[in-house]
Tab-separated table of C-alpha atoms and ligand atoms in Angstrom:
chain	number	residue	atom	x	y	z
A	1	UNK	CA	24.182	-28.577	20.103
A	2	UNK	CA	23.666	-25.070	20.974
A	3	UNK	CA	27.165	-22.889	21.543
A	4	UNK	CA	27.472	-18.915	22.620
A	5	UNK	CA	30.647	-18.263	21.202
A	6	UNK	CA	32.443	-15.682	23.060
A	7	UNK	CA	34.693	-12.356	21.794
A	8	UNK	CA	34.005	-13.376	18.316
A	9	UNK	CA	35.393	-11.394	15.341
A	10	UNK	CA	34.577	-11.082	11.849
A	11	UNK	CA	36.781	-13.740	11.243
A	12	UNK	CA	35.316	-16.221	13.783
A	13	UNK	CA	31.721	-15.805	12.128
A	14	UNK	CA	33.248	-16.174	8.665
A	15	UNK	CA	34.962	-19.562	9.164
A	16	UNK	CA	32.720	-20.876	12.045
A	17	UNK	CA	29.777	-20.213	9.830
A	18	UNK	CA	31.243	-22.083	6.879
A	19	UNK	CA	32.522	-24.936	8.896
A	20	UNK	CA	29.227	-25.473	10.558
A	21	UNK	CA	27.155	-26.175	7.115
A	22	UNK	CA	28.979	-29.500	7.802
A	23	UNK	CA	28.014	-29.880	11.636
A	24	UNK	CA	24.509	-28.021	12.112
A	25	UNK	CA	25.133	-26.535	15.354
A	26	UNK	CA	22.984	-24.182	16.685
A	27	UNK	CA	25.385	-21.378	17.520
A	28	UNK	CA	25.017	-17.616	18.209
A	29	UNK	CA	27.976	-14.834	18.696
A	30	UNK	CA	28.616	-12.379	20.799
A	31	UNK	CA	31.699	-9.639	20.878
A	32	UNK	CA	32.099	-9.492	24.367
A	33	UNK	CA	34.432	-11.371	26.277
A	34	UNK	CA	33.704	-14.319	28.768
A	35	UNK	CA	34.344	-13.026	32.564
A	36	UNK	CA	31.803	-12.742	35.685
A	37	UNK	CA	29.417	-10.312	34.324
A	38	UNK	CA	29.075	-11.552	30.698
A	39	UNK	CA	27.870	-14.780	31.829
A	40	UNK	CA	24.297	-13.837	31.873
A	41	UNK	CA	24.888	-13.246	28.397
A	42	UNK	CA	24.407	-17.269	28.282
A	43	UNK	CA	20.926	-18.183	27.367
A	44	UNK	CA	19.878	-21.897	27.202
A	45	UNK	CA	23.699	-22.819	25.723
A	46	UNK	CA	25.268	-25.884	27.301
A	47	UNK	CA	28.391	-25.095	25.241
A	48	UNK	CA	30.640	-22.100	25.265
A	49	UNK	CA	33.465	-21.233	22.915
A	50	UNK	CA	36.553	-19.466	24.105
A	51	UNK	CA	39.708	-17.954	22.669
A	52	UNK	CA	43.073	-17.606	24.177
A	53	UNK	CA	42.768	-14.374	26.590
A	54	UNK	CA	39.071	-14.807	28.294
A	55	UNK	CA	39.304	-15.425	32.016
A	56	UNK	CA	37.957	-18.625	32.930
A	57	UNK	CA	38.599	-18.916	36.752
A	58	UNK	CA	37.390	-20.639	39.430
A	59	UNK	CA	34.564	-17.815	39.958
A	60	UNK	CA	33.738	-17.943	36.393
A	61	UNK	CA	33.463	-21.561	36.551
A	62	UNK	CA	31.052	-21.668	39.472
A	63	UNK	CA	28.683	-19.231	37.625
A	64	UNK	CA	28.795	-21.183	34.715
A	65	UNK	CA	28.178	-24.375	36.049
A	66	UNK	CA	25.081	-22.702	37.930
A	67	UNK	CA	23.558	-21.579	34.594
A	68	UNK	CA	24.010	-24.937	33.289
A	69	UNK	CA	27.365	-24.727	30.961
A	70	UNK	CA	28.451	-28.354	30.384
A	71	UNK	CA	31.543	-27.437	28.064
A	72	UNK	CA	34.269	-25.192	27.336
A	73	UNK	CA	35.662	-25.416	23.708
A	74	UNK	CA	38.660	-23.432	23.211
A	75	UNK	CA	39.247	-22.255	19.892
A	76	UNK	CA	43.004	-22.325	20.585
A	77	UNK	CA	46.004	-24.743	21.831
A	78	UNK	CA	46.383	-22.902	25.154
A	79	UNK	CA	44.542	-23.250	28.280
A	80	UNK	CA	46.379	-21.215	30.892
A	81	UNK	CA	43.129	-18.963	30.797
A	82	UNK	CA	41.405	-21.605	31.920
A	83	UNK	CA	40.916	-23.069	36.041
A	84	UNK	CA	41.243	-26.798	34.886
A	85	UNK	CA	40.811	-27.691	38.344
A	86	UNK	CA	37.951	-25.781	39.111
A	87	UNK	CA	36.187	-26.614	35.867
A	88	UNK	CA	36.620	-30.724	36.550
A	89	UNK	CA	35.451	-29.476	40.413
A	90	UNK	CA	31.945	-28.151	38.475
A	91	UNK	CA	31.787	-30.631	35.690
A	92	UNK	CA	32.652	-28.804	33.343
A	93	UNK	CA	34.408	-30.388	30.193
A	94	UNK	CA	37.083	-28.347	28.650
A	95	UNK	CA	38.120	-29.133	25.101
A	96	UNK	CA	40.829	-27.323	22.981
A	97	UNK	CA	42.621	-27.547	19.756
A	98	UNK	CA	45.910	-28.918	20.109
A	99	UNK	CA	47.458	-28.398	16.967
A	100	UNK	CA	45.758	-26.395	13.803
A	101	UNK	CA	48.656	-25.324	11.506
A	102	UNK	CA	52.150	-25.389	12.991
A	103	UNK	CA	53.351	-23.999	10.233
A	104	UNK	CA	51.250	-20.749	10.611
A	105	UNK	CA	53.182	-19.804	14.012
A	106	UNK	CA	56.491	-21.032	12.712
A	107	UNK	CA	56.650	-19.124	9.532
A	108	UNK	CA	55.438	-16.025	11.558
A	109	UNK	CA	58.462	-16.711	14.225
A	110	UNK	CA	60.533	-16.969	10.798
A	111	UNK	CA	59.319	-13.697	9.735
A	112	UNK	CA	59.719	-11.685	13.307
A	113	UNK	CA	63.566	-13.006	12.767
A	114	UNK	CA	63.848	-11.553	9.100
A	115	UNK	CA	62.483	-8.350	9.692
A	116	UNK	CA	64.286	-7.576	13.009
A	117	UNK	CA	67.658	-8.526	11.295
A	118	UNK	CA	67.310	-7.145	7.989
A	119	UNK	CA	64.996	-4.052	9.763
A	120	UNK	CA	62.060	-4.610	6.753
A	121	UNK	CA	59.786	-2.867	8.791
A	122	UNK	CA	62.019	0.352	9.179
A	123	UNK	CA	63.032	0.080	5.755
A	124	UNK	CA	59.356	-0.042	4.608
A	125	UNK	CA	58.572	3.560	6.302
A	126	UNK	CA	61.863	5.252	4.522
A	127	UNK	CA	61.576	4.141	1.213
A	128	UNK	CA	57.445	5.270	1.593
A	129	UNK	CA	59.001	8.633	3.199
A	130	UNK	CA	61.412	9.236	0.093
A	131	UNK	CA	64.601	8.373	1.996
A	132	UNK	CA	66.762	5.491	0.709
A	133	UNK	CA	69.796	5.700	2.666
A	134	UNK	CA	70.998	2.430	4.306
A	135	UNK	CA	72.742	3.784	7.438
A	136	UNK	CA	71.192	2.165	10.552
A	137	UNK	CA	69.665	-0.936	8.280
A	138	UNK	CA	72.616	-3.252	8.707
A	139	UNK	CA	72.061	-6.870	9.357
A	140	UNK	CA	73.826	-9.982	9.785
A	141	UNK	CA	73.991	-13.489	7.588
A	142	UNK	CA	72.009	-16.448	9.640
A	143	UNK	CA	74.354	-18.719	7.700
A	144	UNK	CA	76.387	-19.945	10.176
A	145	UNK	CA	74.801	-18.676	12.989
A	146	UNK	CA	74.077	-20.761	16.105
A	147	UNK	CA	70.137	-20.546	16.927
A	148	UNK	CA	68.318	-21.736	20.443
A	149	UNK	CA	65.079	-22.899	20.440
A	150	UNK	CA	63.283	-23.795	23.658
A	151	UNK	CA	60.834	-26.246	23.468
A	152	UNK	CA	60.870	-28.398	20.656
A	153	UNK	CA	57.387	-29.970	20.278
A	154	UNK	CA	55.399	-29.423	17.206
A	155	UNK	CA	55.937	-25.369	16.518
A	156	UNK	CA	59.992	-25.424	17.915
A	157	UNK	CA	60.886	-28.238	15.608
A	158	UNK	CA	59.134	-26.920	12.609
A	159	UNK	CA	61.120	-23.960	13.318
A	160	UNK	CA	64.263	-25.439	13.789
A	161	UNK	CA	63.498	-26.957	10.505
A	162	UNK	CA	63.303	-23.445	8.804
A	163	UNK	CA	66.378	-22.160	10.626
A	164	UNK	CA	68.709	-25.283	9.481
A	165	UNK	CA	67.491	-24.808	5.757
A	166	UNK	CA	69.451	-21.306	5.911
A	167	UNK	CA	72.032	-23.144	7.340
A	168	UNK	CA	72.377	-22.145	11.250
A	169	UNK	CA	73.667	-24.465	13.823
A	170	UNK	CA	70.000	-25.669	16.008
A	171	UNK	CA	70.745	-26.129	19.575
A	172	UNK	CA	67.494	-26.719	21.975
A	173	UNK	CA	66.454	-27.266	25.315
A	174	UNK	CA	63.485	-29.144	26.216
A	175	UNK	CA	63.035	-31.931	28.669
A	176	UNK	CA	61.523	-34.170	26.582
A	177	UNK	CA	63.483	-34.877	23.055
A	178	UNK	CA	61.633	-34.724	20.144
A	179	UNK	CA	61.844	-38.036	18.300
A	180	UNK	CA	63.250	-36.840	14.773
A	181	UNK	CA	65.912	-34.506	16.307
A	182	UNK	CA	68.785	-36.252	14.667
A	183	UNK	CA	67.362	-36.177	11.517
A	184	UNK	CA	66.185	-32.409	12.101
A	185	UNK	CA	69.393	-31.592	13.059
A	186	UNK	CA	68.590	-30.460	16.523
A	187	UNK	CA	71.540	-30.666	19.235
A	188	UNK	CA	70.256	-30.603	22.860
A	189	UNK	CA	72.053	-28.626	25.620
A	190	UNK	CA	71.287	-27.391	29.057
A	191	UNK	CA	69.693	-24.028	29.051
A	192	UNK	CA	72.766	-22.381	30.013
A	193	UNK	CA	74.471	-23.441	27.142
A	194	UNK	CA	72.041	-22.618	24.897
A	195	UNK	CA	72.112	-19.078	26.205
A	196	UNK	CA	75.920	-18.734	26.037
A	197	UNK	CA	75.649	-20.488	22.584
A	198	UNK	CA	72.755	-18.768	20.744
A	199	UNK	CA	72.639	-15.320	18.611
A	200	UNK	CA	68.735	-16.137	18.243
A	201	UNK	CA	66.958	-17.497	20.514
A	202	UNK	CA	63.143	-18.238	20.303
A	203	UNK	CA	60.560	-19.588	22.354
A	204	UNK	CA	58.263	-22.595	21.540
A	205	UNK	CA	57.367	-24.068	25.015
A	206	UNK	CA	54.101	-23.522	26.859
A	207	UNK	CA	53.218	-20.933	30.107
A	208	UNK	CA	53.149	-23.082	33.552
A	209	UNK	CA	54.098	-22.552	37.064
A	210	UNK	CA	57.830	-23.447	35.958
A	211	UNK	CA	58.316	-21.666	32.809
A	212	UNK	CA	56.493	-18.464	34.339
A	213	UNK	CA	59.423	-15.518	33.514
A	214	UNK	CA	61.772	-18.087	32.783
A	215	UNK	CA	63.594	-15.475	30.606
A	216	UNK	CA	64.282	-12.867	33.376
A	217	UNK	CA	67.352	-10.854	34.873
A	218	UNK	CA	69.386	-13.927	35.278
A	219	UNK	CA	68.674	-15.254	31.938
A	220	UNK	CA	69.243	-12.206	29.890
A	221	UNK	CA	72.610	-11.743	31.610
A	222	UNK	CA	73.609	-15.351	30.359
A	223	UNK	CA	72.721	-14.582	27.087
A	224	UNK	CA	75.223	-13.364	24.375
A	225	UNK	CA	75.823	-9.326	23.998
A	226	UNK	CA	73.541	-8.748	21.052
A	227	UNK	CA	71.363	-11.889	21.014
A	228	UNK	CA	67.905	-11.971	19.496
A	229	UNK	CA	65.028	-12.744	21.415
A	230	UNK	CA	61.516	-14.433	19.798
A	231	UNK	CA	58.694	-15.031	21.749
A	232	UNK	CA	55.770	-16.122	19.508
A	233	UNK	CA	54.368	-18.476	22.651
A	234	UNK	CA	52.966	-17.087	25.726
A	235	UNK	CA	53.601	-13.374	26.945
A	236	UNK	CA	54.605	-14.258	30.517
A	237	UNK	CA	57.403	-16.287	29.537
A	238	UNK	CA	59.422	-13.289	29.744
A	239	UNK	CA	59.980	-10.512	32.685
A	240	UNK	CA	59.112	-7.796	30.694
A	241	UNK	CA	60.385	-4.989	32.908
A	242	UNK	CA	63.933	-7.067	32.629
A	243	UNK	CA	64.052	-7.329	29.001
A	244	UNK	CA	63.268	-3.530	29.010
A	245	UNK	CA	66.523	-3.054	31.234
A	246	UNK	CA	68.527	-5.214	29.031
A	247	UNK	CA	67.215	-3.269	25.620
A	248	UNK	CA	68.419	-0.038	27.215
A	249	UNK	CA	71.567	-1.526	28.615
A	250	UNK	CA	72.218	-2.967	25.028
A	251	UNK	CA	73.102	-6.394	26.127
A	252	UNK	CA	69.861	-7.781	24.541
A	253	UNK	CA	70.464	-6.876	20.647
A	254	UNK	CA	67.037	-7.414	19.024
A	255	UNK	CA	63.313	-8.282	20.900
A	256	UNK	CA	60.131	-9.867	18.361
A	257	UNK	CA	57.103	-10.185	19.941
A	258	UNK	CA	54.075	-12.190	18.957
A	259	UNK	CA	52.676	-12.045	22.733
A	260	UNK	CA	52.965	-10.112	25.705
A	261	UNK	CA	52.456	-10.822	29.611
A	262	UNK	CA	49.558	-8.042	29.652
A	263	UNK	CA	47.948	-8.665	26.442
A	264	UNK	CA	44.443	-9.633	27.254
A	265	UNK	CA	44.221	-5.421	28.016
A	266	UNK	CA	45.091	-4.781	24.153
A	267	UNK	CA	45.510	-7.257	21.796
A	268	UNK	CA	42.946	-7.983	18.989
A	269	UNK	CA	41.120	-4.577	19.920
A	270	UNK	CA	41.550	-1.316	17.594
A	271	UNK	CA	42.839	1.228	20.160
A	272	UNK	CA	44.277	3.510	17.732
A	273	UNK	CA	41.903	6.660	18.782
A	274	UNK	CA	42.558	5.741	22.506
A	275	UNK	CA	45.511	6.734	24.466
A	276	UNK	CA	46.963	3.430	25.949
A	277	UNK	CA	47.442	3.405	29.412
A	278	UNK	CA	50.294	0.499	29.216
A	279	UNK	CA	53.377	2.158	30.046
A	280	UNK	CA	55.540	-0.869	29.806
A	281	UNK	CA	54.060	-1.800	26.289
A	282	UNK	CA	54.515	1.656	25.314
A	283	UNK	CA	58.310	1.697	26.400
A	284	UNK	CA	58.701	-1.485	24.515
A	285	UNK	CA	57.383	0.249	21.334
A	286	UNK	CA	60.526	2.941	21.596
A	287	UNK	CA	63.064	0.576	20.925
A	288	UNK	CA	64.287	0.310	17.183
A	289	UNK	CA	65.295	-3.033	17.915
A	290	UNK	CA	61.793	-4.218	18.667
A	291	UNK	CA	59.291	-5.785	16.410
A	292	UNK	CA	55.471	-6.608	18.385
A	293	UNK	CA	52.619	-8.174	16.262
A	294	UNK	CA	49.796	-8.785	18.372
A	295	UNK	CA	49.061	-12.451	18.428
A	296	UNK	CA	48.756	-12.884	15.145
A	297	UNK	CA	50.995	-16.505	14.434
A	298	UNK	CA	48.022	-18.217	14.189
A	299	UNK	CA	46.311	-16.000	11.675
A	300	UNK	CA	46.303	-18.371	8.143
A	301	UNK	CA	43.389	-18.864	6.293
A	302	UNK	CA	44.036	-22.950	6.851
A	303	UNK	CA	44.522	-22.434	10.480
A	304	UNK	CA	41.282	-21.101	10.881
A	305	UNK	CA	39.560	-23.880	8.468
A	306	UNK	CA	41.436	-26.192	11.269
A	307	UNK	CA	40.250	-24.605	14.448
A	308	UNK	CA	36.895	-24.454	13.046
A	309	UNK	CA	36.709	-27.982	12.116
A	310	UNK	CA	38.014	-29.238	15.011
A	311	UNK	CA	36.364	-27.181	17.674
A	312	UNK	CA	32.762	-27.932	15.905
A	313	UNK	CA	34.078	-32.014	16.046
A	314	UNK	CA	35.259	-31.595	19.731
A	315	UNK	CA	31.505	-30.302	20.284
A	316	UNK	CA	29.849	-33.119	18.344
A	317	UNK	CA	31.899	-35.676	20.223
A	318	UNK	CA	31.230	-34.105	23.527
A	319	UNK	CA	27.322	-34.372	22.444
A	320	UNK	CA	27.453	-37.623	21.010
A	321	UNK	CA	28.469	-39.069	24.369
A	322	UNK	CA	26.598	-37.124	26.530
A	323	UNK	CA	23.358	-38.350	24.791
A	324	UNK	CA	24.408	-41.616	24.797
A	325	UNK	CA	25.214	-40.879	28.759
A	326	UNK	CA	28.913	-42.869	28.519
A	327	UNK	CA	31.618	-41.167	29.933
A	328	UNK	CA	33.182	-38.249	28.484
A	329	UNK	CA	36.531	-39.303	27.047
A	330	UNK	CA	37.792	-37.451	24.314
A	331	UNK	CA	41.270	-36.984	22.378
A	332	UNK	CA	41.353	-33.289	22.799
A	333	UNK	CA	40.221	-33.119	26.243
A	334	UNK	CA	41.879	-30.929	28.411
A	335	UNK	CA	42.701	-33.076	32.033
A	336	UNK	CA	43.685	-31.560	35.320
A	337	UNK	CA	47.145	-32.879	35.129
A	338	UNK	CA	47.818	-31.524	31.479
B	401	NAD	P1	53.779	-28.523	21.699
B	401	NAD	O1	52.633	-29.010	22.764
B	401	NAD	O2	53.581	-29.271	20.589
B	401	NAD	O3	55.578	-27.939	22.189
B	401	NAD	C1	55.855	-27.744	23.712
B	401	NAD	C2	56.769	-28.320	23.735
B	401	NAD	O4	57.335	-27.569	24.954
B	401	NAD	C3	56.952	-29.855	24.253
B	401	NAD	O5	58.208	-30.605	23.728
B	401	NAD	C4	57.334	-29.747	25.839
B	401	NAD	O6	57.835	-31.253	25.824
B	401	NAD	C5	58.199	-28.442	26.087
B	401	NAD	N1	58.368	-27.770	27.277
B	401	NAD	C6	57.498	-28.186	28.008
B	401	NAD	N2	58.165	-27.305	29.380
B	401	NAD	C7	59.209	-26.798	28.665
B	401	NAD	C8	60.522	-26.159	29.500
B	401	NAD	N3	60.293	-25.842	30.821
B	401	NAD	N4	60.991	-26.023	28.700
B	401	NAD	C9	61.654	-26.275	27.029
B	401	NAD	N5	60.592	-26.708	26.696
B	401	NAD	C10	59.556	-27.404	27.512
B	401	NAD	O7	53.261	-27.010	21.597
B	401	NAD	P2	53.358	-26.468	19.949
B	401	NAD	O8	51.933	-26.362	19.363
B	401	NAD	O9	54.266	-26.667	19.646
B	401	NAD	O10	53.177	-24.563	20.696
B	401	NAD	C11	54.326	-24.184	21.637
B	401	NAD	C12	53.555	-23.416	22.229
B	401	NAD	O11	53.178	-21.903	20.932
B	401	NAD	C13	52.040	-23.326	22.830
B	401	NAD	O12	52.252	-23.424	23.849
B	401	NAD	C14	51.179	-21.618	22.558
B	401	NAD	O13	51.602	-21.075	23.972
B	401	NAD	C15	52.066	-21.389	21.620
B	401	NAD	N6	51.335	-20.880	20.636
B	401	NAD	C16	51.293	-19.428	19.978
B	401	NAD	C17	50.231	-19.149	18.576
B	401	NAD	C18	50.010	-17.785	18.293
B	401	NAD	O14	49.672	-17.527	17.464
B	401	NAD	N7	51.321	-16.760	18.644
B	401	NAD	C19	49.517	-20.038	18.344
B	401	NAD	C20	49.628	-21.614	18.544
B	401	NAD	C21	50.435	-21.916	19.447
């Protein structure tokens, strides 16, 4: 099938070109992100491939259907950037990669927690600067502390397992309990109890209208003084202004982010020679107890191989069904009720 890859980075080209030796699709890469102005980059491609921060809203969806696009293949798990209802209305199928390496994100989450606690990011700079003093680098033992996991799906359950391995007590909140919660040592509590009990809180639920800004002023106030908050899920789970307020008042003790509400303006690009205009993001960077990475939780070799294989296979399955003029029913399809 002819596929246009939007927002393609060098690593996308490398992993997809390699995986495509098996699938033999006709693929073309462009640097541009998808938006209403870049729809015109499509030639005869019936499938386009997108990543997390591209805008596939109703207006774009309409234009895509006008130029003959039948399939949007997301090379990621989340689909909050795609108007699924509009896709359905305009006859465009959407597929995604629901799981590629939950280990990648879980391990990155643990990395943020450990770095923040033991201030490894600060120590790295100090030692390079010939400063071997320990003042300001004091951490705490994770062993014996309580971690609160919000969302115990694939990634959240793995984070719980890793934290249990360090001797932490794990409490969790999820409307759907994990089938192996007893074996994993996960104890479900209400959200209010999770906030009240946890020394470290980690977010692993999807961004939906229900979870938008779930960590706002009230949630932050009900957390323990000095708690650590980690978000490797989606930026808008946090009300960033409220988080800044809590950091300024020294209530929130640590913040680790791999995602940010307005990340589509910044992440995955090099702005090191520019003046960054996002004052909220810049304020976050001024706190010594904040550590931010730019949505790299997924970024391991294993995950990229898996993403490329699954995406190209999703497209192959779609192609087979459409050639056979059969109803499009695919296991990795995103439906309106998802
Ligand atoms: P998953 O679908 O396996 O698990 C999500 C869990 O959240 C489910 O158990 C669900 O019941 C639960 N949930 C839904 N609504 C909830 C709510 N209101 N409160 C608490 N829990 C709720 O998803 P996953 O594969 O574990 O991924 C989790 C999130 O991680 C994704 O939604 C995505 O946003 C993010 N993610 C980030 C990266 C990265 O690179 N940083 C990579 C992949 C995924």
